[in-house]
């Protein structure tokens, strides 16, 4: 993987003194150059302003169809997400705290070892000084580099497109963290107590956004998406990319959307709009 | 046979394999033998560092009978399979379930670790459910004795979650999707179309 055009080393909090990122706190946006950020992506200039129209989309969102409990997932679905940066509030961290609440992770306050399942990033166009903020998490690639490099097979892609770590066989080598161009994974450095019963997590394993797989399997939406539409801008739309009738498919058909680092050809499941 | 097992039990290292033998023995008597073996073993155990396990075994006659830690603390109902089967096969069942859940997204209750924990929950002295760090935890009753160490509770909750709403404790109650109320896709789509293009009203 070449990562030179898209250096996130400062995002997510590297903690070095030369680092110019604003803050390591959850939800505080970090600076990434917009030009870097968009380099190679299928960026369409002049995003259509959808400010109120998208509210309708998000509220009518197409939640996962509840599958029968006993049936296995299948590749008929491909779960994805569309994030409208225009609707994402600058100082809003609703999605981040919803994720942390749902999955029981907390920032440790140590930027070098922090748990990051989802974070807010801020991208700035150096010429116009225009800033955009948006959440960034595992983008659930169709061709995930983390899966390619995993020596044990712990990093895997579910049939329905969700990229996960099987923490039962993860040995904590962290190759996947290096391979991920989005810096979406983190390592559990410290012992965890009082986990949520639906979200086991513990020391010695790499972890990342699961797209709230435990909720999707029950026909619910990821926690960040519900929280955003309930008490924030409604910037996140979740749905089945394989279903041409789903709201998300309809929207990406109609409007210009962006795959981050599209040049890498990973075909990500989480896409952006208006960045 | 019982004597032979007991004799082996005296040798610290041989304990584990002895138990394993009784476990894999296809005879139904296997489990019973294990129990008796365990009681005898506990009685002859001179290792004072294992006080807790011993104490619980002595103060709770029911637990002693079964050789495990659950006593009367099991949250009602019967085990998911006959006890004998559980003793022999619980590890295979949960590990199988684990893979079904991880890879196939199958989240039925049966043999899920969550389910074991919700039922095999033991209250400690403070009246709260104890964690696996406590030697009286159900899953440690046998494991400690036979030197099986599982890492499951590094990650998995080892006691039922204490939540304000207790709906999750009832496995029969389906949680409602918050989006169940906004399912009228067609109406939404129409409204959206008319908003965006103004041409959708005729589609009504």
mmCIF file with all atom_site columns, C-alpha atoms in Angstrom, chain A residues 161-241:
data_model
loop_
_atom_site.group_PDB
_atom_site.id
_atom_site.type_symbol
_atom_site.label_atom_id
_atom_site.label_alt_id
_atom_site.label_comp_id
_atom_site.label_asym_id
_atom_site.label_entity_id
_atom_site.label_seq_id
_atom_site.pdbx_PDB_ins_code
_atom_site.Cartn_x
_atom_site.Cartn_y
_atom_site.Cartn_z
_atom_site.occupancy
_atom_site.B_iso_or_equiv
_atom_site.pdbx_formal_charge
_atom_site.auth_seq_id
_atom_site.auth_comp_id
_atom_site.auth_asym_id
_atom_site.auth_atom_id
_atom_site.pdbx_PDB_model_num
ATOM 1  C CA . UNK A 1 161 ? -19.370 -6.796  3.426  1.00 0.00 ? 161 UNK A CA 1
ATOM 2  C CA . UNK A 1 162 ? -18.610 -5.992  7.042  1.00 0.00 ? 162 UNK A CA 1
ATOM 3  C CA . UNK A 1 163 ? -14.906 -6.120  7.805  1.00 0.00 ? 163 UNK A CA 1
ATOM 4  C CA . UNK A 1 164 ? -14.192 -7.494  11.265 1.00 0.00 ? 164 UNK A CA 1
ATOM 5  C CA . UNK A 1 165 ? -11.478 -8.786  13.515 1.00 0.00 ? 165 UNK A CA 1
ATOM 6  C CA . UNK A 1 166 ? -12.199 -12.247 14.836 1.00 0.00 ? 166 UNK A CA 1
ATOM 7  C CA . UNK A 1 167 ? -10.666 -11.459 18.157 1.00 0.00 ? 167 UNK A CA 1
ATOM 8  C CA . UNK A 1 168 ? -10.680 -15.116 19.078 1.00 0.00 ? 168 UNK A CA 1
ATOM 9  C CA . UNK A 1 169 ? -7.828  -15.706 16.674 1.00 0.00 ? 169 UNK A CA 1
ATOM 10 C CA . UNK A 1 170 ? -6.228  -12.270 16.607 1.00 0.00 ? 170 UNK A CA 1
ATOM 11 C CA . UNK A 1 171 ? -2.706  -12.472 17.974 1.00 0.00 ? 171 UNK A CA 1
ATOM 12 C CA . UNK A 1 172 ? -2.302  -8.729  18.241 1.00 0.00 ? 172 UNK A CA 1
ATOM 13 C CA . UNK A 1 173 ? 0.467   -8.364  15.661 1.00 0.00 ? 173 UNK A CA 1
ATOM 14 C CA . UNK A 1 174 ? -0.982  -5.094  14.385 1.00 0.00 ? 174 UNK A CA 1
ATOM 15 C CA . UNK A 1 175 ? -0.043  -5.607  10.738 1.00 0.00 ? 175 UNK A CA 1
ATOM 16 C CA . UNK A 1 176 ? -3.584  -4.629  9.872  1.00 0.00 ? 176 UNK A CA 1
ATOM 17 C CA . UNK A 1 177 ? -3.211  -1.316  11.650 1.00 0.00 ? 177 UNK A CA 1
ATOM 18 C CA . UNK A 1 178 ? -0.215  -0.556  9.488  1.00 0.00 ? 178 UNK A CA 1
ATOM 19 C CA . UNK A 1 179 ? -1.977  -1.656  6.330  1.00 0.00 ? 179 UNK A CA 1
ATOM 20 C CA . UNK A 1 180 ? -5.116  0.388   6.821  1.00 0.00 ? 180 UNK A CA 1
ATOM 21 C CA . UNK A 1 181 ? -4.901  3.606   4.783  1.00 0.00 ? 181 UNK A CA 1
ATOM 22 C CA . UNK A 1 182 ? -7.562  5.207   6.960  1.00 0.00 ? 182 UNK A CA 1
ATOM 23 C CA . UNK A 1 183 ? -5.969  4.501   10.297 1.00 0.00 ? 183 UNK A CA 1
ATOM 24 C CA . UNK A 1 184 ? -9.226  2.995   11.353 1.00 0.00 ? 184 UNK A CA 1
ATOM 25 C CA . UNK A 1 185 ? -7.984  0.319   13.707 1.00 0.00 ? 185 UNK A CA 1
ATOM 26 C CA . UNK A 1 186 ? -6.548  0.508   17.151 1.00 0.00 ? 186 UNK A CA 1
ATOM 27 C CA . UNK A 1 187 ? -5.054  -1.884  19.616 1.00 0.00 ? 187 UNK A CA 1
ATOM 28 C CA . UNK A 1 188 ? -6.408  -2.629  23.066 1.00 0.00 ? 188 UNK A CA 1
ATOM 29 C CA . UNK A 1 189 ? -3.356  -1.910  25.173 1.00 0.00 ? 189 UNK A CA 1
ATOM 30 C CA . UNK A 1 190 ? -5.006  -2.152  28.509 1.00 0.00 ? 190 UNK A CA 1
ATOM 31 C CA . UNK A 1 191 ? -7.185  -4.652  30.280 1.00 0.00 ? 191 UNK A CA 1
ATOM 32 C CA . UNK A 1 192 ? -10.866 -3.856  29.970 1.00 0.00 ? 192 UNK A CA 1
ATOM 33 C CA . UNK A 1 193 ? -13.458 -4.320  32.644 1.00 0.00 ? 193 UNK A CA 1
ATOM 34 C CA . UNK A 1 194 ? -17.220 -4.220  32.703 1.00 0.00 ? 194 UNK A CA 1
ATOM 35 C CA . UNK A 1 195 ? -17.652 -4.681  29.005 1.00 0.00 ? 195 UNK A CA 1
ATOM 36 C CA . UNK A 1 196 ? -21.043 -4.540  27.415 1.00 0.00 ? 196 UNK A CA 1
ATOM 37 C CA . UNK A 1 197 ? -22.348 -8.047  27.111 1.00 0.00 ? 197 UNK A CA 1
ATOM 38 C CA . UNK A 1 198 ? -23.078 -7.562  23.404 1.00 0.00 ? 198 UNK A CA 1
ATOM 39 C CA . UNK A 1 199 ? -19.668 -6.022  22.714 1.00 0.00 ? 199 UNK A CA 1
ATOM 40 C CA . UNK A 1 200 ? -16.845 -8.102  24.108 1.00 0.00 ? 200 UNK A CA 1
ATOM 41 C CA . UNK A 1 201 ? -13.453 -6.458  23.929 1.00 0.00 ? 201 UNK A CA 1
ATOM 42 C CA . UNK A 1 202 ? -10.208 -6.928  25.741 1.00 0.00 ? 202 UNK A CA 1
ATOM 43 C CA . UNK A 1 203 ? -6.502  -6.544  25.980 1.00 0.00 ? 203 UNK A CA 1
ATOM 44 C CA . UNK A 1 204 ? -4.150  -7.744  23.273 1.00 0.00 ? 204 UNK A CA 1
ATOM 45 C CA . UNK A 1 205 ? -6.336  -7.514  20.209 1.00 0.00 ? 205 UNK A CA 1
ATOM 46 C CA . UNK A 1 206 ? -6.805  -5.115  17.381 1.00 0.00 ? 206 UNK A CA 1
ATOM 47 C CA . UNK A 1 207 ? -10.284 -3.709  17.114 1.00 0.00 ? 207 UNK A CA 1
ATOM 48 C CA . UNK A 1 208 ? -12.248 -1.324  14.971 1.00 0.00 ? 208 UNK A CA 1
ATOM 49 C CA . UNK A 1 209 ? -15.708 -0.296  13.916 1.00 0.00 ? 209 UNK A CA 1
ATOM 50 C CA . UNK A 1 210 ? -17.890 -3.365  13.514 1.00 0.00 ? 210 UNK A CA 1
ATOM 51 C CA . UNK A 1 211 ? -20.644 -1.359  11.866 1.00 0.00 ? 211 UNK A CA 1
ATOM 52 C CA . UNK A 1 212 ? -22.523 -2.468  14.980 1.00 0.00 ? 212 UNK A CA 1
ATOM 53 C CA . UNK A 1 213 ? -22.791 -5.929  13.533 1.00 0.00 ? 213 UNK A CA 1
ATOM 54 C CA . UNK A 1 214 ? -24.746 -7.088  16.572 1.00 0.00 ? 214 UNK A CA 1
ATOM 55 C CA . UNK A 1 215 ? -27.433 -4.549  15.749 1.00 0.00 ? 215 UNK A CA 1
ATOM 56 C CA . UNK A 1 216 ? -27.414 -5.106  12.007 1.00 0.00 ? 216 UNK A CA 1
ATOM 57 C CA . UNK A 1 217 ? -28.017 -8.815  12.535 1.00 0.00 ? 217 UNK A CA 1
ATOM 58 C CA . UNK A 1 218 ? -31.138 -7.861  14.449 1.00 0.00 ? 218 UNK A CA 1
ATOM 59 C CA . UNK A 1 219 ? -32.320 -5.493  11.755 1.00 0.00 ? 219 UNK A CA 1
ATOM 60 C CA . UNK A 1 220 ? -31.249 -2.323  13.497 1.00 0.00 ? 220 UNK A CA 1
ATOM 61 C CA . UNK A 1 221 ? -28.976 0.481   12.377 1.00 0.00 ? 221 UNK A CA 1
ATOM 62 C CA . UNK A 1 222 ? -25.490 1.186   13.666 1.00 0.00 ? 222 UNK A CA 1
ATOM 63 C CA . UNK A 1 223 ? -25.500 3.247   16.858 1.00 0.00 ? 223 UNK A CA 1
ATOM 64 C CA . UNK A 1 224 ? -23.777 6.241   15.250 1.00 0.00 ? 224 UNK A CA 1
ATOM 65 C CA . UNK A 1 225 ? -26.369 6.438   12.512 1.00 0.00 ? 225 UNK A CA 1
ATOM 66 C CA . UNK A 1 226 ? -29.321 6.280   14.889 1.00 0.00 ? 226 UNK A CA 1
ATOM 67 C CA . UNK A 1 227 ? -27.773 8.834   17.194 1.00 0.00 ? 227 UNK A CA 1
ATOM 68 C CA . UNK A 1 228 ? -26.938 11.214  14.373 1.00 0.00 ? 228 UNK A CA 1
ATOM 69 C CA . UNK A 1 229 ? -30.416 11.193  12.964 1.00 0.00 ? 229 UNK A CA 1
ATOM 70 C CA . UNK A 1 230 ? -32.051 11.335  16.373 1.00 0.00 ? 230 UNK A CA 1
ATOM 71 C CA . UNK A 1 231 ? -30.101 14.089  18.031 1.00 0.00 ? 231 UNK A CA 1
ATOM 72 C CA . UNK A 1 232 ? -27.742 15.603  15.484 1.00 0.00 ? 232 UNK A CA 1
ATOM 73 C CA . UNK A 1 233 ? -27.655 16.609  11.838 1.00 0.00 ? 233 UNK A CA 1
ATOM 74 C CA . UNK A 1 234 ? -28.849 13.380  10.295 1.00 0.00 ? 234 UNK A CA 1
ATOM 75 C CA . UNK A 1 235 ? -25.674 13.221  8.276  1.00 0.00 ? 235 UNK A CA 1
ATOM 76 C CA . UNK A 1 236 ? -25.371 9.456   8.180  1.00 0.00 ? 236 UNK A CA 1
ATOM 77 C CA . UNK A 1 237 ? -27.343 7.130   5.980  1.00 0.00 ? 237 UNK A CA 1
ATOM 78 C CA . UNK A 1 238 ? -27.021 3.396   6.407  1.00 0.00 ? 238 UNK A CA 1
ATOM 79 C CA . UNK A 1 239 ? -28.241 0.751   4.027  1.00 0.00 ? 239 UNK A CA 1
ATOM 80 C CA . UNK A 1 240 ? -27.707 -2.028  1.537  1.00 0.00 ? 240 UNK A CA 1
ATOM 81 C CA . UNK A 1 241 ? -25.510 -1.032  -1.391 1.00 0.00 ? 241 UNK A CA 1
#
